[in-house]
Short mmCIF file of C-alpha atoms in Angstrom, two decimals:
data_model
loop_
_atom_site.label_atom_id
_atom_site.label_comp_id
_atom_site.label_asym_id
_atom_site.label_seq_id
_atom_site.Cartn_x
_atom_site.Cartn_y
_atom_site.Cartn_z
CA MET A 221 7.60 15.80 13.84
CA ARG A 222 4.91 14.38 16.03
CA VAL A 223 3.44 11.32 14.41
CA GLY A 224 0.33 9.12 15.11
CA VAL A 225 0.15 5.57 13.92
CA LEU A 226 -3.29 3.94 13.08
CA GLY A 227 -3.27 0.14 13.21
CA ALA A 228 -0.34 0.25 15.58
CA GLY A 229 -0.81 -3.37 16.71
CA GLY A 230 -0.85 -4.77 13.17
CA ARG A 231 2.19 -6.62 11.56
CA VAL A 232 3.41 -3.53 9.86
CA GLY A 233 2.20 -1.11 12.54
CA GLN A 234 4.48 -2.73 15.11
CA VAL A 235 7.41 -2.44 12.90
CA LEU A 236 6.74 1.16 12.18
CA CYS A 237 6.16 2.11 15.70
CA ARG A 238 9.64 0.67 16.66
CA GLU A 239 11.29 2.52 13.79
CA ILE A 240 9.60 5.75 14.50
CA LEU A 241 10.65 5.60 18.15
CA ASP A 242 14.28 5.11 17.02
CA GLN A 243 14.32 8.08 14.70
CA PRO A 244 15.91 11.32 16.20
CA ASP A 245 13.60 13.62 14.08
CA LEU A 246 10.38 11.86 14.75
CA GLU A 247 8.27 11.45 17.87
CA LEU A 248 5.66 8.75 18.23
CA ALA A 249 2.88 10.81 19.90
CA VAL A 250 -0.16 8.46 19.46
CA ALA A 251 -0.58 4.77 18.84
CA VAL A 252 -4.11 3.87 17.61
CA ASP A 253 -5.55 0.31 17.69
CA PRO A 254 -9.03 -0.38 19.13
CA ARG A 255 -8.26 -4.04 19.81
CA LEU A 256 -5.33 -3.04 22.18
CA ALA A 257 -6.62 0.07 23.78
CA GLY A 258 -5.28 0.56 27.30
CA ILE A 259 -2.13 -1.61 26.86
CA ASP A 260 1.28 0.07 27.03
CA LEU A 261 2.75 0.14 23.58
CA GLY A 262 5.96 -1.37 24.70
CA GLN A 263 4.12 -4.57 25.54
CA VAL A 264 2.62 -4.58 22.05
CA ILE A 265 6.01 -4.02 20.10
CA GLY A 266 8.33 -5.92 22.34
CA ARG A 267 9.99 -2.95 24.03
CA PRO A 268 10.19 -1.92 27.72
CA ALA A 269 7.14 0.01 28.92
CA GLY A 270 7.55 3.62 28.00
CA GLY A 271 4.37 5.13 29.24
CA LEU A 272 2.69 5.46 25.75
CA VAL A 273 -0.63 3.62 26.09
CA VAL A 274 -2.38 2.40 22.94
CA VAL A 275 -5.69 4.34 22.46
CA GLY A 276 -8.76 3.11 20.58
CA ASP A 277 -10.03 6.19 18.82
CA LEU A 278 -8.96 8.53 16.01
CA GLU A 279 -9.78 11.65 17.96
CA ALA A 280 -6.65 11.09 20.26
CA CYS A 281 -4.62 12.02 17.17
CA LEU A 282 -6.34 15.37 16.98
CA ARG A 283 -6.11 16.13 20.56
CA ALA A 284 -2.39 15.18 20.69
CA GLY A 285 -1.64 17.81 18.02
CA VAL A 286 0.18 15.42 15.60
CA ASP A 287 1.87 16.73 12.56
CA ALA A 288 1.24 13.59 10.46
CA VAL A 289 -0.42 10.22 10.65
CA VAL A 290 0.65 6.73 9.29
CA ASP A 291 -2.24 4.51 8.56
CA PHE A 292 -1.74 0.77 8.22
CA SER A 293 -5.04 -0.46 9.51
CA VAL A 294 -7.91 -1.87 7.43
CA ALA A 295 -9.94 -0.15 4.60
CA GLU A 296 -13.21 -0.10 6.56
CA ALA A 297 -11.63 2.02 9.28
CA ALA A 298 -9.23 3.95 7.17
CA ARG A 299 -12.01 5.36 4.80
CA PRO A 300 -13.72 7.48 7.48
CA ALA A 301 -10.50 8.19 9.28
CA LEU A 302 -8.83 9.64 6.42
CA VAL A 303 -11.73 11.91 5.62
CA ARG A 304 -11.83 13.14 9.33
CA LEU A 305 -7.90 13.71 9.11
CA ALA A 306 -8.40 15.72 5.93
CA GLU A 307 -11.03 17.89 7.61
CA ALA A 308 -8.55 18.65 10.37
CA ALA A 309 -5.79 19.33 7.60
CA ILE A 310 -3.52 16.53 9.03
CA PRO A 311 -1.16 15.00 6.48
CA ALA A 312 -1.33 11.20 6.14
CA VAL A 313 0.91 8.39 4.90
CA VAL A 314 -1.31 5.37 3.97
CA GLY A 315 -0.29 1.85 3.39
CA THR A 316 -3.72 0.29 4.04
CA THR A 317 -5.03 -1.54 1.05
CA GLY A 318 -8.48 -2.67 -0.17
CA PHE A 319 -9.74 0.81 -1.12
CA THR A 320 -12.18 0.98 -4.02
CA PRO A 321 -11.74 3.62 -6.75
CA GLU A 322 -14.73 5.50 -5.19
CA ASP A 323 -12.88 5.45 -1.83
CA ILE A 324 -9.76 7.00 -3.46
CA GLU A 325 -11.92 9.69 -5.07
CA VAL A 326 -13.61 10.58 -1.78
CA ILE A 327 -10.29 10.74 0.09
CA GLY A 328 -8.71 12.66 -2.77
CA ARG A 329 -11.43 15.27 -2.81
CA ALA A 330 -11.29 15.67 1.01
CA TYR A 331 -7.54 16.35 0.96
CA GLU A 332 -7.74 18.71 -2.10
CA ALA A 333 -10.30 20.71 -0.17
CA SER A 334 -8.11 20.82 3.02
CA GLY A 335 -4.82 21.80 1.27
CA ALA A 336 -3.04 19.12 3.21
CA GLY A 337 -1.16 16.21 1.70
CA CYS A 338 -2.04 12.44 1.60
CA ILE A 339 0.36 9.75 0.15
CA ILE A 340 -1.37 6.33 -0.50
CA ALA A 341 0.82 3.56 -1.71
CA ALA A 342 0.03 -0.05 -2.38
CA ASN A 343 3.48 -0.98 -1.46
CA PHE A 344 6.26 1.17 0.23
CA SER A 345 9.19 -1.12 -0.55
CA ILE A 346 11.71 0.44 -2.82
CA GLY A 347 12.07 -2.87 -4.73
CA ALA A 348 8.34 -2.73 -5.48
CA VAL A 349 8.66 0.76 -6.98
CA LEU A 350 11.38 -0.49 -9.17
CA LEU A 351 9.26 -3.33 -10.25
CA GLU A 352 6.71 -0.84 -11.40
CA ARG A 353 9.31 0.99 -13.41
CA CYS A 354 10.45 -2.26 -15.10
CA VAL A 355 6.79 -3.01 -15.94
CA ARG A 356 6.30 0.46 -17.44
CA LEU A 357 9.36 -0.13 -19.57
CA VAL A 358 8.62 -3.61 -20.84
CA ALA A 359 4.72 -3.53 -21.23
CA PRO A 360 4.53 -1.85 -24.61
CA TYR A 361 6.62 -4.47 -26.31
CA VAL A 362 5.01 -7.77 -25.41
CA ASP A 363 1.88 -9.68 -26.43
CA SER A 364 0.85 -11.18 -23.17
CA ILE A 365 0.98 -10.08 -19.46
CA GLU A 366 -0.09 -11.89 -16.42
CA ILE A 367 0.65 -11.24 -12.72
CA VAL A 368 1.06 -13.95 -9.89
CA GLU A 369 1.09 -12.81 -6.29
CA ALA A 370 1.57 -14.67 -3.17
CA HIS A 371 0.79 -13.26 0.42
CA HIS A 372 0.48 -14.52 3.88
CA SER A 373 -2.70 -16.48 4.82
CA ALA A 374 -4.14 -13.71 6.97
CA LYS A 375 -4.34 -11.10 4.19
CA ARG A 376 -8.06 -10.16 3.92
CA ASP A 377 -8.19 -8.53 0.36
CA ALA A 378 -7.42 -10.16 -2.93
CA PRO A 379 -5.84 -9.29 -5.31
CA SER A 380 -3.55 -7.03 -3.52
CA GLY A 381 -3.29 -3.29 -4.22
CA THR A 382 0.20 -3.90 -5.57
CA SER A 383 -0.98 -6.34 -8.17
CA ARG A 384 -3.75 -4.04 -9.27
CA GLU A 385 -1.33 -1.06 -9.57
CA LEU A 386 1.12 -3.16 -11.63
CA ALA A 387 -1.70 -3.90 -14.00
CA ARG A 388 -2.66 -0.28 -14.13
CA VAL A 389 0.86 0.75 -14.91
CA ALA A 390 1.08 -1.79 -17.67
CA ARG A 391 -2.28 -0.65 -19.19
CA GLU A 392 -1.12 3.03 -19.14
CA ALA A 393 2.26 2.29 -20.59
CA ARG A 394 0.74 0.37 -23.45
CA GLU A 395 -1.87 3.15 -24.01
CA ALA A 396 0.87 5.85 -24.00
CA ALA A 397 2.87 3.77 -26.63
CA GLU A 398 -0.38 3.03 -28.66
CA ALA A 399 0.66 -0.64 -28.34
CA GLY A 400 -2.73 -2.08 -29.16
CA PRO A 401 -4.54 -4.97 -27.41
CA LEU A 402 -2.91 -7.86 -25.88
CA VAL A 403 -3.25 -11.34 -27.39
CA ALA A 404 -6.79 -12.56 -26.57
CA ASP A 405 -7.13 -15.36 -23.96
CA PRO A 406 -7.67 -18.63 -25.83
CA THR A 407 -9.45 -20.21 -22.90
CA THR A 408 -13.06 -21.05 -23.85
CA HIS A 409 -13.91 -23.27 -20.73
CA GLU A 410 -12.74 -23.14 -17.21
CA VAL A 411 -12.94 -26.75 -15.94
CA LEU A 412 -12.62 -25.16 -12.39
CA ALA A 413 -14.27 -21.79 -11.96
CA GLY A 414 -11.61 -18.99 -11.52
CA ALA A 415 -8.88 -21.13 -12.89
CA ARG A 416 -7.78 -18.21 -15.08
CA GLY A 417 -7.57 -15.70 -12.30
CA ALA A 418 -9.23 -12.31 -12.04
CA LEU A 419 -9.28 -9.67 -14.81
CA GLY A 420 -7.41 -6.55 -13.61
CA PRO A 421 -6.90 -3.16 -15.30
CA GLY A 422 -6.20 -3.63 -19.03
CA ASP A 423 -7.79 -6.99 -18.90
CA ILE A 424 -4.51 -8.40 -17.30
CA ARG A 425 -4.91 -11.59 -15.40
CA ILE A 426 -4.15 -11.61 -11.77
CA HIS A 427 -3.62 -14.83 -9.83
CA ALA A 428 -3.69 -14.45 -6.02
CA LEU A 429 -2.16 -17.07 -3.74
CA ARG A 430 -2.55 -16.98 0.11
CA VAL A 431 0.22 -19.25 1.56
CA GLU A 432 1.23 -19.78 5.25
CA GLY A 433 4.85 -18.45 5.64
CA ALA A 434 4.74 -16.02 2.70
CA ILE A 435 4.84 -12.18 3.26
CA ALA A 436 4.40 -10.40 -0.14
CA HIS A 437 5.57 -11.57 -3.49
CA HIS A 438 4.68 -10.28 -6.89
CA GLU A 439 5.75 -11.57 -10.34
CA VAL A 440 4.90 -10.10 -13.70
CA ILE A 441 5.15 -12.48 -16.61
CA PHE A 442 5.53 -11.08 -20.16
CA GLY A 443 5.14 -13.22 -23.22
CA LEU A 444 5.94 -12.68 -26.89
CA ARG A 445 6.68 -14.99 -29.67
CA GLY A 446 8.95 -17.77 -28.73
CA GLN A 447 9.93 -16.28 -25.37
CA THR A 448 8.93 -15.12 -22.00
CA LEU A 449 10.28 -12.57 -19.53
CA ALA A 450 9.49 -12.59 -15.77
CA VAL A 451 10.19 -9.85 -13.31
CA ARG A 452 9.72 -10.59 -9.61
CA HIS A 453 9.83 -8.80 -6.31
CA ASP A 454 9.93 -10.66 -2.92
CA THR A 455 9.24 -9.11 0.40
CA LEU A 456 11.21 -11.17 2.80
CA ASP A 457 10.71 -9.01 5.83
CA ARG A 458 8.23 -6.28 6.74
CA SER A 459 11.09 -3.96 7.51
CA SER A 460 11.35 -3.55 3.70
CA PHE A 461 8.55 -1.08 3.93
CA VAL A 462 10.35 1.17 6.46
CA PRO A 463 12.55 3.32 4.14
CA GLY A 464 9.63 4.18 1.93
CA VAL A 465 7.34 5.08 4.80
CA LEU A 466 9.99 7.24 6.54
CA LEU A 467 10.59 8.93 3.17
CA ALA A 468 6.92 9.63 2.69
CA LEU A 469 6.58 10.89 6.21
CA ARG A 470 9.34 13.40 5.81
CA ARG A 471 7.99 14.71 2.56
CA VAL A 472 4.24 14.45 3.01
CA GLY A 473 4.30 18.14 4.42
CA GLU A 474 5.34 19.37 0.94
CA VAL A 475 2.40 17.52 -0.80
CA ARG A 476 -1.00 19.09 -1.59
CA GLY A 477 -3.92 16.90 -2.17
CA LEU A 478 -3.58 13.17 -2.89
CA VAL A 479 -0.50 11.42 -4.33
CA LEU A 480 -0.63 7.74 -5.21
CA GLY A 481 2.64 5.82 -4.86
CA ILE A 482 6.06 7.02 -3.76
CA ASP A 483 7.63 6.86 -7.28
CA GLU A 484 7.88 10.65 -7.68
CA LEU A 485 9.41 10.97 -4.13
CA LEU A 486 12.48 8.92 -5.05
#
């Protein structure tokens, strides 16, 4: 399978380029990153020069005849890129975050029309998928739910796509179980604005930390009378995303239209 990587010079993009190069059934055909155009990819990812030069435009993927594209760029660039890839019927595996619901709708319509497949996941680590399953199991039985996340200090969007997805999963699980509303927030006055975090799906509070040295950490805290339960996932290295991305790459050819998350692929 010939693969193109968008955002090849990013933190995750570099890891994925190295991994794809090491896979016997995958060929890294194109590495796209406008900031690094013209530089040998080996210099970018800490490998010997191999002759694959980073390019700055998406059209290189189309000219190279790739079988699939992995996108770990930024939402502003990914939105039009994914619509263009859909028009060319090129499958995509997307870990870029920061999309709005309207973005997802537009991308989904484009891929439905093309007949190709697109997998967008807020988090490709297997542990994060298992965290979602835990949330789905526990959410109907509790009175309170809050989410605390911590990410590296360079992350541009807040809260993370993973936190919003966790809140959505909790809301859906409660609705399916007809669990009723969560206990109302007793706070009547915030001494410091924003102290109670942001309201996510299902009116679940999300608290986003940006901390030097962190990578990605998500904790869901459940409360009920006289007790709490906390479930947490920590990404300690960006290599944790690799198995999920490779799984999605190898399966995206079977997908038609848009799939959110990799849970159903496991």
